[in-house]
Coordinates of C-alpha atoms and ligand atoms in Angstrom, one line a residue:
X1 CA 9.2 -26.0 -1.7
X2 CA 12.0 -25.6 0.8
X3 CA 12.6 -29.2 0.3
X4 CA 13.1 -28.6 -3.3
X5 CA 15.7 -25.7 -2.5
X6 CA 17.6 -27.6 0.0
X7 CA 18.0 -30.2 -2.7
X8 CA 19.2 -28.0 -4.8
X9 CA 21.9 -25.9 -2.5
X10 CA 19.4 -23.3 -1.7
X11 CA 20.0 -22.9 2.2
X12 CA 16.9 -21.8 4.0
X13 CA 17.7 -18.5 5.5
X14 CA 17.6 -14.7 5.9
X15 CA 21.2 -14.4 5.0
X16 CA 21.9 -13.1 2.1
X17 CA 23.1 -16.3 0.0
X18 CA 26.3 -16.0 -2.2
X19 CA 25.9 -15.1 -6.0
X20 CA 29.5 -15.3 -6.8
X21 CA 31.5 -18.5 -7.9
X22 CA 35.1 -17.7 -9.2
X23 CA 36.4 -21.5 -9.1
X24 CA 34.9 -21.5 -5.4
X25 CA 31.9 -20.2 -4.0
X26 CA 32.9 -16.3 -2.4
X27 CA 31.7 -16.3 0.9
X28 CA 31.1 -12.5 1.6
X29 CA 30.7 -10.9 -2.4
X30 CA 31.2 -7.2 -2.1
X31 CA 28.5 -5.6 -4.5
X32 CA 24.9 -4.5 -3.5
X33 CA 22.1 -6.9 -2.0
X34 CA 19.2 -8.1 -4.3
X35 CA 15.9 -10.0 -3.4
X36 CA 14.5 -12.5 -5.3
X37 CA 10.8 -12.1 -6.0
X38 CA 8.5 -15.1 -6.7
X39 CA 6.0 -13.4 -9.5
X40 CA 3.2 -15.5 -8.8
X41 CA 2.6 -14.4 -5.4
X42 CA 4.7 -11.9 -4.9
X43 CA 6.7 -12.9 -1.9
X44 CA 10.6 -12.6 -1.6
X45 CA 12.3 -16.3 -2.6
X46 CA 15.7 -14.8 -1.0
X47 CA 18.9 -12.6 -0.7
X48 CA 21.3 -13.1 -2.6
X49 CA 25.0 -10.9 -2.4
X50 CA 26.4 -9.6 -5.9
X51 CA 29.3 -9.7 -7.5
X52 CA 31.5 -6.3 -6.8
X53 CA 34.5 -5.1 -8.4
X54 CA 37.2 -7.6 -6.6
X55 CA 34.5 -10.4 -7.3
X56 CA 34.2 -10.1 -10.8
X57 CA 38.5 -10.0 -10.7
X58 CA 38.5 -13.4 -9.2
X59 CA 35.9 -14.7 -11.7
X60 CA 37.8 -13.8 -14.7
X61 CA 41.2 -15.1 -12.7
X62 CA 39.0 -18.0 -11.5
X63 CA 38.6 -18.5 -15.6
X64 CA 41.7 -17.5 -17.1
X65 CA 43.4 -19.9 -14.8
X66 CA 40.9 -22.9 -15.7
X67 CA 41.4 -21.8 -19.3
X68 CA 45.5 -22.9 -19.4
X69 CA 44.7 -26.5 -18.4
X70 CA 41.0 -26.8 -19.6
X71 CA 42.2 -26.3 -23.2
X72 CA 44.7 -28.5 -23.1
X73 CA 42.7 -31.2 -22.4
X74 CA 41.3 -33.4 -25.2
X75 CA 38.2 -32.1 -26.5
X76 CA 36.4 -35.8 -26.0
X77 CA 37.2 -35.7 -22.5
X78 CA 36.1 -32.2 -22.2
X79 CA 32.7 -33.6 -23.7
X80 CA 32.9 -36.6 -20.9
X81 CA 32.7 -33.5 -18.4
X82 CA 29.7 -32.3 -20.2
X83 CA 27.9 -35.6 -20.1
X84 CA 28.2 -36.1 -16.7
X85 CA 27.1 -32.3 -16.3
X86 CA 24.0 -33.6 -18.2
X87 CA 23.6 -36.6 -16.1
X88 CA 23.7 -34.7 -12.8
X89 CA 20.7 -32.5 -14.4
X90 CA 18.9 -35.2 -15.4
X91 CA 19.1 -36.5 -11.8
X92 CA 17.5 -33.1 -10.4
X93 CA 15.3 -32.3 -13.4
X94 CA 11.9 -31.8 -11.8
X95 CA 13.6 -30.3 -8.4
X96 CA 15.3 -27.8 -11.1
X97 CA 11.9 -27.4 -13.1
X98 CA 10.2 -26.6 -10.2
X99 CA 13.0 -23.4 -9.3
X100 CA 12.5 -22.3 -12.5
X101 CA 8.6 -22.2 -12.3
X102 CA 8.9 -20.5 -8.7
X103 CA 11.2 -17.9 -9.5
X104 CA 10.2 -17.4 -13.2
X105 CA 6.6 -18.0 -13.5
X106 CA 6.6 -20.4 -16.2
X107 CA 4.4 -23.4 -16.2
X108 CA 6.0 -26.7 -14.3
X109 CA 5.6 -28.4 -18.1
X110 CA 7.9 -26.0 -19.3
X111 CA 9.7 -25.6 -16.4
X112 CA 10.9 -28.9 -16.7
X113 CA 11.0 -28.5 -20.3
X114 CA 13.5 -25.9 -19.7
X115 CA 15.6 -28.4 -18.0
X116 CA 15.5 -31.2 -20.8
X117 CA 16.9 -28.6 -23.2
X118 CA 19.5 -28.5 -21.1
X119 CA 20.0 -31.9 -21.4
X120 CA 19.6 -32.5 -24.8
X121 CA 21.9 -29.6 -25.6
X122 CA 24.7 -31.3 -23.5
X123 CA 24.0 -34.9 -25.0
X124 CA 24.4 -32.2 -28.3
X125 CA 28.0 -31.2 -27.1
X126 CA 29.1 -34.5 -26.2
X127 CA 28.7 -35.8 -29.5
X128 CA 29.7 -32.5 -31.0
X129 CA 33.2 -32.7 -28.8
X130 CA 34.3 -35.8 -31.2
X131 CA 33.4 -33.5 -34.3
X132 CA 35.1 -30.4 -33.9
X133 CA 36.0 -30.8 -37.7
X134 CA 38.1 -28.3 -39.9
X135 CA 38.5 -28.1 -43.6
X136 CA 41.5 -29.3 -45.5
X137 CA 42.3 -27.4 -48.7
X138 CA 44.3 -28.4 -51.7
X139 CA 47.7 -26.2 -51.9
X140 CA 48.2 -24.3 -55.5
X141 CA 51.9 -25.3 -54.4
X142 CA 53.6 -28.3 -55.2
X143 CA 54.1 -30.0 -52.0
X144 CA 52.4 -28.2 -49.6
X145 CA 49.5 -28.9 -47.3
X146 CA 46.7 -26.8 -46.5
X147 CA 43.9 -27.1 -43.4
X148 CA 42.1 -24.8 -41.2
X149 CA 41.8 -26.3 -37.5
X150 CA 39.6 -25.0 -34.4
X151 CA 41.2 -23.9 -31.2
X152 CA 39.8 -22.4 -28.0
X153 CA 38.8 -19.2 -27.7
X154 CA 39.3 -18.0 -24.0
X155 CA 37.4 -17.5 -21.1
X156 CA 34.1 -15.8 -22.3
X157 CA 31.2 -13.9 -20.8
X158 CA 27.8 -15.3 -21.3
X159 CA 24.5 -12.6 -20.3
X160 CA 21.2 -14.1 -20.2
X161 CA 17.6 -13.0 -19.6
X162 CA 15.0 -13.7 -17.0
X163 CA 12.9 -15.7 -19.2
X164 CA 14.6 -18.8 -19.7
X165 CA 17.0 -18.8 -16.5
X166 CA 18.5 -21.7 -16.8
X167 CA 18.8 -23.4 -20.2
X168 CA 20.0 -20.3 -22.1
X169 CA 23.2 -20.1 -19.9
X170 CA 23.8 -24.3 -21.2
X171 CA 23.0 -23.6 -25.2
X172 CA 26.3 -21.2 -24.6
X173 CA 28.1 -23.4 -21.6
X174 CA 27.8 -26.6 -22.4
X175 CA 29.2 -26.0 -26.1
X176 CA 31.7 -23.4 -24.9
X177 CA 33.1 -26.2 -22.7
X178 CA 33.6 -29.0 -25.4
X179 CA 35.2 -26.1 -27.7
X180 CA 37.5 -25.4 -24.5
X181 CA 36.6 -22.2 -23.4
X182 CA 35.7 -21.2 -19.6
X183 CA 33.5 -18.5 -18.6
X184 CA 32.0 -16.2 -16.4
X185 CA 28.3 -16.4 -16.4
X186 CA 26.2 -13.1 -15.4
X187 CA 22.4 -14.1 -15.4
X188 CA 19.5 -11.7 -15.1
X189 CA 19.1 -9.6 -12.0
X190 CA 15.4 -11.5 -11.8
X191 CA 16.1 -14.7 -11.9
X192 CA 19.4 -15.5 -9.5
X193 CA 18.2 -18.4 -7.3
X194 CA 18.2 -20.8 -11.0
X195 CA 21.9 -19.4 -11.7
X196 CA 23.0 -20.6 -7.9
X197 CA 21.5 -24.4 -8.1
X198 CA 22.8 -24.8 -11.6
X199 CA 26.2 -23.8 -10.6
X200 CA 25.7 -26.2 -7.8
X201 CA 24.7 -28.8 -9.9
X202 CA 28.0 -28.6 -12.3
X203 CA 30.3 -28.0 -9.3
X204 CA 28.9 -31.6 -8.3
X205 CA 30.6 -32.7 -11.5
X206 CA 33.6 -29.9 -12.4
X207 CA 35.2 -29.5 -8.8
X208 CA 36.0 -32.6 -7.7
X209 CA 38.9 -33.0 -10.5
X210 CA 40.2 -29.0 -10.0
X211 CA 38.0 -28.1 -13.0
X212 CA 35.4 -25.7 -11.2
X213 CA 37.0 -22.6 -12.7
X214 CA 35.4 -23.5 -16.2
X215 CA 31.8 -22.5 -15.0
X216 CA 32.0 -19.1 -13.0
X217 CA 29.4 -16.9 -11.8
X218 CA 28.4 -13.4 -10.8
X219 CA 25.7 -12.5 -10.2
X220 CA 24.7 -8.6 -10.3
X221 CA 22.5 -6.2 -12.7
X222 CA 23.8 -4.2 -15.8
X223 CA 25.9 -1.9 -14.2
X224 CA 28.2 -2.9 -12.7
X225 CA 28.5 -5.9 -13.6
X226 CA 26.9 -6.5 -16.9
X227 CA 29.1 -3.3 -18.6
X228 CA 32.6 -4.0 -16.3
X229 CA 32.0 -7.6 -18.4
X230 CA 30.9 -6.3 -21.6
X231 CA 34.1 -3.9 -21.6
X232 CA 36.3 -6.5 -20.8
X233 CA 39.2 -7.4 -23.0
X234 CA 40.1 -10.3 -21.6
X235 CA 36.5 -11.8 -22.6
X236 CA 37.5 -12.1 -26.4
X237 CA 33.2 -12.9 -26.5
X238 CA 30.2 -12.0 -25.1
X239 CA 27.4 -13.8 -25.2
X240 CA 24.2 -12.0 -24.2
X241 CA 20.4 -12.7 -24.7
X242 CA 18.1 -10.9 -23.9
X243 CA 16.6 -7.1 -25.2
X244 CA 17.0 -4.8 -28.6
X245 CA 18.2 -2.1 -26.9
X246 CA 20.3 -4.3 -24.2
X247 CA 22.0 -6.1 -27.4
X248 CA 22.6 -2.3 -29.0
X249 CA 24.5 -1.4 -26.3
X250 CA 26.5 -4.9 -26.1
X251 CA 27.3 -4.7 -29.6
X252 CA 28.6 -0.8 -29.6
X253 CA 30.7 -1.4 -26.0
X254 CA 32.5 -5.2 -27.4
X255 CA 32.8 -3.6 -31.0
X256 CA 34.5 -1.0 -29.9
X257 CA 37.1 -2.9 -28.0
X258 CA 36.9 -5.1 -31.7
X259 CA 36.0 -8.0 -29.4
X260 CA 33.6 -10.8 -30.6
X261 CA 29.9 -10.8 -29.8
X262 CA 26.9 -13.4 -30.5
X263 CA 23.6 -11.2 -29.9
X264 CA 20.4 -12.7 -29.4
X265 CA 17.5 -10.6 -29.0
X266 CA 13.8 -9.7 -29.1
X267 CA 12.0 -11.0 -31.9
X268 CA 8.4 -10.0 -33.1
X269 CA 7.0 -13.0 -34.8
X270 CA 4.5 -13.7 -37.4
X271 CA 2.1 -16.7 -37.8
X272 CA 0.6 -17.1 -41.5
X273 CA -2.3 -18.8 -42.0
X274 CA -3.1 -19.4 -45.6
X275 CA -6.8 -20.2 -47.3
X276 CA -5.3 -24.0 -47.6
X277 CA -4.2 -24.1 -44.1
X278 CA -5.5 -26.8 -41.8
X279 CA -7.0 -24.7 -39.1
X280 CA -7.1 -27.6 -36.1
X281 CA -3.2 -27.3 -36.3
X282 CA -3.0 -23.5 -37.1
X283 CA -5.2 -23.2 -34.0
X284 CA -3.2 -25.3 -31.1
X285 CA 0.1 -23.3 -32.9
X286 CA -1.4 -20.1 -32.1
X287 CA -2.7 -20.9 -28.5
X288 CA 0.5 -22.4 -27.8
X289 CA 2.9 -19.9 -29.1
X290 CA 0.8 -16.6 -28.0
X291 CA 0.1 -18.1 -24.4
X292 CA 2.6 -20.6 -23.5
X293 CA 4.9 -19.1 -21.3
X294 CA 2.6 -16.0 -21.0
X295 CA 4.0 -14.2 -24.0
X296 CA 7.5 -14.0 -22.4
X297 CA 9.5 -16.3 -25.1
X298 CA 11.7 -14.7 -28.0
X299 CA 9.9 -16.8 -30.6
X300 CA 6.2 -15.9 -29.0
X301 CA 3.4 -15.4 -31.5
X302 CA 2.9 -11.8 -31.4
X303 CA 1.4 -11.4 -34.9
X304 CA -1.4 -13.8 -36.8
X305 CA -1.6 -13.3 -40.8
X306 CA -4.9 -14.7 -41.6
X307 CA -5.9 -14.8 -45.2
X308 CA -9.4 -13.4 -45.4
X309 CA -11.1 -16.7 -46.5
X310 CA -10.6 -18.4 -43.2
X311 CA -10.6 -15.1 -41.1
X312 CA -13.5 -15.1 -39.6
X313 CA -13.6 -19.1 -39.3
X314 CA -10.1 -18.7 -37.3
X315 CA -10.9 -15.7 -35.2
X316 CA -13.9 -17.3 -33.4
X317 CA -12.3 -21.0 -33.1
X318 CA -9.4 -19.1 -31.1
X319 CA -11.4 -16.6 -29.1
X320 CA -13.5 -19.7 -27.9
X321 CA -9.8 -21.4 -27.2
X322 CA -8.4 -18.4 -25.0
X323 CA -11.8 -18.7 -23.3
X324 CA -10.7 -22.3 -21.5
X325 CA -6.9 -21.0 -20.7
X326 CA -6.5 -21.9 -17.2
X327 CA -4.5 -19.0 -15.7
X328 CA -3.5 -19.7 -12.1
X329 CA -0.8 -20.7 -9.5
X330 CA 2.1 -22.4 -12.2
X331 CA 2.9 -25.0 -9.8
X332 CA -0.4 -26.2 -10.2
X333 CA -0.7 -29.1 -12.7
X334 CA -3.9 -27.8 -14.1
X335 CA -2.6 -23.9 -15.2
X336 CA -2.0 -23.4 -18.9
X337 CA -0.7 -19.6 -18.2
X338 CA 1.0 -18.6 -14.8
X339 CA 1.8 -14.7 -14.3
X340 CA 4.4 -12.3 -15.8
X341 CA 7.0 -11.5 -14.5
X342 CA 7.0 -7.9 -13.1
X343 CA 4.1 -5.2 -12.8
X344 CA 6.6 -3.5 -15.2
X345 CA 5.3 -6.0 -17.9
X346 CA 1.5 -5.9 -16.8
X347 CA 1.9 -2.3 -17.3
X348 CA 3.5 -2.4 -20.6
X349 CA 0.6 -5.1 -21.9
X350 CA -2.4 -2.6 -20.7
X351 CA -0.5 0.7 -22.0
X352 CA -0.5 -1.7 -26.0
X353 CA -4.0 -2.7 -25.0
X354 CA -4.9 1.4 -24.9
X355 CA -3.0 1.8 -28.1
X356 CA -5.1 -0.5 -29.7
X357 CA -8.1 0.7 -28.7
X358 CA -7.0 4.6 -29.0
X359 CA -6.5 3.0 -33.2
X360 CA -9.8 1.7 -33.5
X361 CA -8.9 -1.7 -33.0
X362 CA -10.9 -4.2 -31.3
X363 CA -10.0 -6.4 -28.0
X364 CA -11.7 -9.7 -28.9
X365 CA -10.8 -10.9 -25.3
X366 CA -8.8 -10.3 -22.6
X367 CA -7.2 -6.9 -22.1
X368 CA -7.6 -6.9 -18.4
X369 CA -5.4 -8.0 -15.3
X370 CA -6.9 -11.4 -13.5
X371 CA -7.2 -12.1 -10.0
X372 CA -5.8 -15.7 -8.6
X373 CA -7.6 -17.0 -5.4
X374 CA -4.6 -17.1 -3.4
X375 CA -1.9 -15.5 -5.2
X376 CA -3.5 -11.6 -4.7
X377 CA 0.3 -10.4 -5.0
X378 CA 0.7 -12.2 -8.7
X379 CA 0.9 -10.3 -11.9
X380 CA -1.8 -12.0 -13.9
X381 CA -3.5 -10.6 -17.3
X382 CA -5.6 -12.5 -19.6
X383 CA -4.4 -13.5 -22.7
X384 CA -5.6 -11.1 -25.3
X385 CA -6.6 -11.1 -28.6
X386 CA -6.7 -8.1 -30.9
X387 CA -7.5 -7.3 -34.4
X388 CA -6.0 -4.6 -35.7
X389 CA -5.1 -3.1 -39.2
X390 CA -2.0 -3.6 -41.0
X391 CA -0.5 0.1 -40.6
X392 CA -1.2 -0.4 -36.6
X393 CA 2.3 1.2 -35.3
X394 CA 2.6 -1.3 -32.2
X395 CA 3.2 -4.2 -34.7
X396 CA 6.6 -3.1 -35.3
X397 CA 7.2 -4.0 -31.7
X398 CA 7.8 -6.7 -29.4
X399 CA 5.2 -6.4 -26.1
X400 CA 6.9 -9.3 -24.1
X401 CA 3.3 -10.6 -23.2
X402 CA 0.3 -12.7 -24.2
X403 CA -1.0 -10.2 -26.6
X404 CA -1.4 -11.2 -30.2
X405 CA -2.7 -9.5 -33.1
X406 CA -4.9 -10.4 -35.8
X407 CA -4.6 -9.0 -39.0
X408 CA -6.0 -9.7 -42.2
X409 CA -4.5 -10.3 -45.6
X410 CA -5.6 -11.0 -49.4
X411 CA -2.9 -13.0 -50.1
X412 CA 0.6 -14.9 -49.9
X413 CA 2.7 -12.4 -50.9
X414 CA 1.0 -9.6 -48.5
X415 CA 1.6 -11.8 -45.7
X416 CA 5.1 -12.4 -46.6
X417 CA 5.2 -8.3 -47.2
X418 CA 3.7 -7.8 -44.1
X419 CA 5.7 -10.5 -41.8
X420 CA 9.0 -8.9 -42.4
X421 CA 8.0 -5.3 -42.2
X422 CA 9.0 -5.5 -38.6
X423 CA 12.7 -4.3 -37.3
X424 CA 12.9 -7.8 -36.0
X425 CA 13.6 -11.0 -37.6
X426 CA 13.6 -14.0 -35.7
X427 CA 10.6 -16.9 -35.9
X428 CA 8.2 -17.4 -38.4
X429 CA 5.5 -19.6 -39.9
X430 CA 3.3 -20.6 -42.5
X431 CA 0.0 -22.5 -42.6
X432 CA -0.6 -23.9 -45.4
X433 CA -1.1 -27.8 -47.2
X434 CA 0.0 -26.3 -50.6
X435 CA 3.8 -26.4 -51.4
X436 CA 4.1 -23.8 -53.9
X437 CA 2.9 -21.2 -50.7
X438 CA 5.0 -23.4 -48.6
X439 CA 8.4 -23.1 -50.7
X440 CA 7.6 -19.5 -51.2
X441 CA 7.9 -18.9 -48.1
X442 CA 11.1 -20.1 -47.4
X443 CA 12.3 -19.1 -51.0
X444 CA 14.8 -16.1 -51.0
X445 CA 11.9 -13.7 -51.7
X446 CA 10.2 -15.7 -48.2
X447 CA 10.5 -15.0 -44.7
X448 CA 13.3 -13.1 -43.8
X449 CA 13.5 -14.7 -40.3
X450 CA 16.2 -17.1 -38.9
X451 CA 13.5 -19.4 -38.3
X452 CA 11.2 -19.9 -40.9
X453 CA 8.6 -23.2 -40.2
X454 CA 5.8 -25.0 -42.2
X455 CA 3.0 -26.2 -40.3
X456 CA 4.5 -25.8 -36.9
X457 CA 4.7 -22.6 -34.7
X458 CA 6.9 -19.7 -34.1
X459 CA 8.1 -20.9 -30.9
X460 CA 9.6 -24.3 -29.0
X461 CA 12.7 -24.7 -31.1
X462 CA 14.6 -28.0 -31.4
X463 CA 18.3 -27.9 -29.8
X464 CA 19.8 -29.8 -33.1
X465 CA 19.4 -26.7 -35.5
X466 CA 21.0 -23.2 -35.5
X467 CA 18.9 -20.6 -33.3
X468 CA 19.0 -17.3 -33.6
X469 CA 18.0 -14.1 -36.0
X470 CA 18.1 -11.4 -38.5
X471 CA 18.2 -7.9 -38.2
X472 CA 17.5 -6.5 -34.3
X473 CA 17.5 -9.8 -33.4
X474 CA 21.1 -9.2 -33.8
X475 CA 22.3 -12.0 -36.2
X476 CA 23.7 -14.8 -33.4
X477 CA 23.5 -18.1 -33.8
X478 CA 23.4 -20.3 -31.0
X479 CA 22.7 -24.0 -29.8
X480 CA 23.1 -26.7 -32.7
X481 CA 24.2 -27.3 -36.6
X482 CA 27.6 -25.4 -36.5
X483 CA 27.1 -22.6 -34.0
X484 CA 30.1 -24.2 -32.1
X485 CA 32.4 -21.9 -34.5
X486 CA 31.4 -18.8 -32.7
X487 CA 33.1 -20.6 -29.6
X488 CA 36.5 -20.9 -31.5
X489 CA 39.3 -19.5 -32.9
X490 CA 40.3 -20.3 -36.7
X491 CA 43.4 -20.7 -37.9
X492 CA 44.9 -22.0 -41.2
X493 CA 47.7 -23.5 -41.7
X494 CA 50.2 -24.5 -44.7
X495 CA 52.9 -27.0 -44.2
X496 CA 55.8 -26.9 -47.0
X497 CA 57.3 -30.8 -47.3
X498 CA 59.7 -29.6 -50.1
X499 CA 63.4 -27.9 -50.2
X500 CA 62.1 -24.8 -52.6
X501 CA 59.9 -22.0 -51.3
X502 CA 57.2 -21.2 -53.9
X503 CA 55.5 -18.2 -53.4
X504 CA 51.4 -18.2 -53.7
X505 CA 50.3 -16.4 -56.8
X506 CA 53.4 -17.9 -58.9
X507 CA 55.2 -15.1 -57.2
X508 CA 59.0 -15.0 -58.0
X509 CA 60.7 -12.8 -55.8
X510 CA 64.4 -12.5 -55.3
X511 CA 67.9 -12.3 -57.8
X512 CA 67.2 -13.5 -61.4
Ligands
NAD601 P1 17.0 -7.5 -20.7 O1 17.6 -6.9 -21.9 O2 16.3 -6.5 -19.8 O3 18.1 -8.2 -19.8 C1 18.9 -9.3 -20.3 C2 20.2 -9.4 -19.6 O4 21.0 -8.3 -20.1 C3 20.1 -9.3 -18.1 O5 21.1 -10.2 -17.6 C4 20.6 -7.9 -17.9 O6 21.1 -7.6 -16.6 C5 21.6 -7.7 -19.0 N1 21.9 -6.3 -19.4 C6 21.0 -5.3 -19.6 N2 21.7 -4.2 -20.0 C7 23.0 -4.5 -20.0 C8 24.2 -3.8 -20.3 N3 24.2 -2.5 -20.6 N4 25.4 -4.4 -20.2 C9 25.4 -5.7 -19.9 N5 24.3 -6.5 -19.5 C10 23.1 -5.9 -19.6 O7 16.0 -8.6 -21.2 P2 15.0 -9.5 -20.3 O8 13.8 -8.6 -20.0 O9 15.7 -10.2 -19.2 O10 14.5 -10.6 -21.4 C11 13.5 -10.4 -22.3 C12 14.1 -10.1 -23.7 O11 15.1 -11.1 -24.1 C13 13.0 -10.1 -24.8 O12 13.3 -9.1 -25.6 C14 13.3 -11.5 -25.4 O13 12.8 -11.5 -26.8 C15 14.7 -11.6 -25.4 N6 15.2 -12.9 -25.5 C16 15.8 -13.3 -26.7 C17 16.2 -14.6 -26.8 C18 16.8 -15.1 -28.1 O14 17.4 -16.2 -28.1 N7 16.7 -14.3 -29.2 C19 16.0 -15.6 -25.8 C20 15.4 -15.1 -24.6 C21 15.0 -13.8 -24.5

């Protein structure tokens, strides 16, 4: 593994490494010291120096001065930065896949899967830099012309959560960049190493033509940094994934300063699987999405709507499935499900596992921590299975873990009822081969999610469309389709070629 860090910029040493990057790396950063902590065993990865109160002043000087020539520069060139951004990834995929599954937890599959997304999002903002298209209008005045155009924002702040440490940070970035923005990137306290070898994979790229102040980093947790940046009126938007009550706060503190903020947060989502469905698909969906990534992605299954026909049918096919799950070292080719990230979050699963059973629900399988030969200081659980009744409390909430519920329904338009009874409103899905149930629901009366899917899964989104969600999911949009706009500024215009000056509205206003 050393090899892979070294290959990556990761020093081998018991010096704190630097967190900050304001245009340069900052040799000595002034805030506290923070260890890295490698979930699946337990050990420290590293040291690594945050980002204190002069710090964060050169990142945001680092990225206001970056900003005045970045934006100047034509967008299509911009996007050639960005493809050669996605080229130098490309070139350290696995070595980057392989950080991500040693500091995260997650699978080397999705690991590397991670990575790709990052690729495919900046092949996305490449093409997207030659399509930064605005509306032209017709005038209601005789010779006058009328368009809205698209310029750069300003440096932003982008906030991201441990569980997708790397590819997150590039769904913002890499589009932020083609729209002309810089920024000043403040990843989760968990996850640090990831943020350092991406920066060092960009700089690779950005600094050898003076542009390394359009990627910035500081590294630190929620306070300081994360609320200095949030309160920050020079950041005219903040990005920031991660939590309901994280996104709360972000949305009160850049309100309240009337600055711009694109909030994605936890979602709690439903799988339905109808009396038509076909249950060999409706099966891998539901092993993948409640135990890929060990229940730690926004679009995890959390909740199963069976329809009482296929109940029972369903319920032991998928028991039998969690029974093969392979849970073990995630750098291991052969593990299905590698450890959570924190005994915070083994806690949290066993303290919704009581609830169930305090509610007279039953634990079909799993419930329990696991032991690893060789990994005794992991956090491992078992994926687990629970069937619980509709007015369960816990299935208002997200438990960021493989723990899925089972409930049954009579009918469609239960299921529907029941899906978006939740305060979230992200992913959702339907099972089904009839396409009345199918266009239900993703009919107005349907799923009131920003992802609403037919016969795939809640989770593993494509880059191309709009991600993001409804209600305490906070209403962002990120990634593809025209999410670029939250990156930019809009401004119409109306040019008068003629010597009189009508007024709109057929206005006249002056001597008779
Ligand atoms: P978290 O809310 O604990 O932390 C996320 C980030 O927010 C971290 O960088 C943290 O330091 C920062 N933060 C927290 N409080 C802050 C504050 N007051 N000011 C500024 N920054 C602050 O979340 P987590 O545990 O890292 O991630 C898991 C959560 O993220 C889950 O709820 C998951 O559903 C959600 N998530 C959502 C999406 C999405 O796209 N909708 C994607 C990934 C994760």
């Amino acid at each position: 593994m050393q090899d892979v860090l070294q290959s990556l910029g990761i020093p081998a040493t018991d010096e704190p490494l630097s967190g900050v990057y304001a245009g340069g790396w900052v040799a000595s950063p002034g805030g506290d010291t923070m260890s890295t902590t490698n979930p699946t065993t337990g050990a420290t990865l590293g040291l690594v120096a945050n980002g204190g109160a002069a710090d964060y002043e050169a990142c945001v000087g680092s990225a206001q001065e970056a900003f005045l020539r970045w934006r100047l520069l034509p967008a299509p060139q911009r996007g050639e930065y960005v493809r050669r951004c996605g080229e130098a990834l490309r070139a350290k995929k696995e070595e980057l896949g392989a950080l991500v599954t040693l500091e995260m937890g997650k699978i080397r599959a999705e690991g590397e899967g991670e990575v790709q997304e990052m690729i495919d999002i900046a092949d996305f903002a490449v093409g997207l830099s030659r399509q930064l298209y605005g509306k032209t209008m017709h005038s209601e005045r005789p010779g006058h012309r009328m368009y809205e155009q698209w310029h750069p924002l300003g440096p932003i702040g982008i906030i991201s959560a441990f569980n997708f440490p790397v590819a997150v940070w590039s769904w913002n970035a890499f589009i932020a960049a083609v729209c002309g923005d810089t920024m000043i990137w403040k990843p989760s306290e968990l996850t640090p190493l990831c943020a350092i070898a991406v920066q060092n994979i960009v700089n690779e790229v950005m600094e050898p033509d003076g542009f390394g102040g359009v990627f910035n980093l500081c590294c630190g947790t929620a306070q300081p940094v994360g609320e200095t940046m949030i309160a920050d009126r020079r950041l005219p938007l903040i990005s920031a994934t991660g939590s309901v009550r994280m996104g709360k706060r972000v949305g009160e503190v850049v309100g309240g300063r009337l600055g711009r903020s694109l909030l994605e947060l936890g979602g709690n989502n439903a799988l339905l699987v109808m009396d038509d469905a076909n249950l060999d698909l409706a099966l891998s969906a539901v092993l993948f999405g409640a135990v890929g990534t060990a229940g730690q992605r926004c679009t995890t299954t959390r909740r199963v709507l069976l329809h009482e026909s296929v109940a029972e049918t369903f319920t032991k096919r998928l028991v039998d499935a969690y029974g093969q799950v392979r849970i073990g070292d995630p750098l291991e080719g052969t593990t299905l499900m590698g450890p959570l990230i924190h005994e915070g979050s083994v806690e949290t699963m066993l303290a919704a596992v009581e609830s169930v059973k305090r509610a007279g629900g039953e634990i079909l399988c799993g419930g329990e921590r696991a032991t690893v030969a060789g990994c005794e200081g992991g956090h491992f659980v078992k994926p687990t299975i629970a069937r619980v009744s509709a007015d369960f409390p816990l299935l208002k909430e997200e438990t960021f873990a493989p723990l899925v519920y089972l409930v049954t329904v009579s009918d469609l338009d239960q299921a529907i009822a029941l899906q978006n009874d939740v305060p979230q409103g992200l992913s959702s899905a339907v099972f089904t081969t009839g396409v009345q149930s199918a266009e239900r629901f993703l009919g107005h009366a349907g799923s009131d999610c920003g992802i609403a899917n037919v016969n795939i899964g809640t989770s593993g989104a494509e880059i191309g469309g709009a991600f993001g969600g409804e209600k305490d999911t906070g209403g962002g949009r990120e990634a593809g389709s025209d999410s670029w706009k939250a990156y930019m500024r809009r401004q119409t215009c109306t040019i008068n070629y003629t010597d009189e000056l009508p007024l709109a509205q057929g206005i006249r206003f002056g001597p008779a």
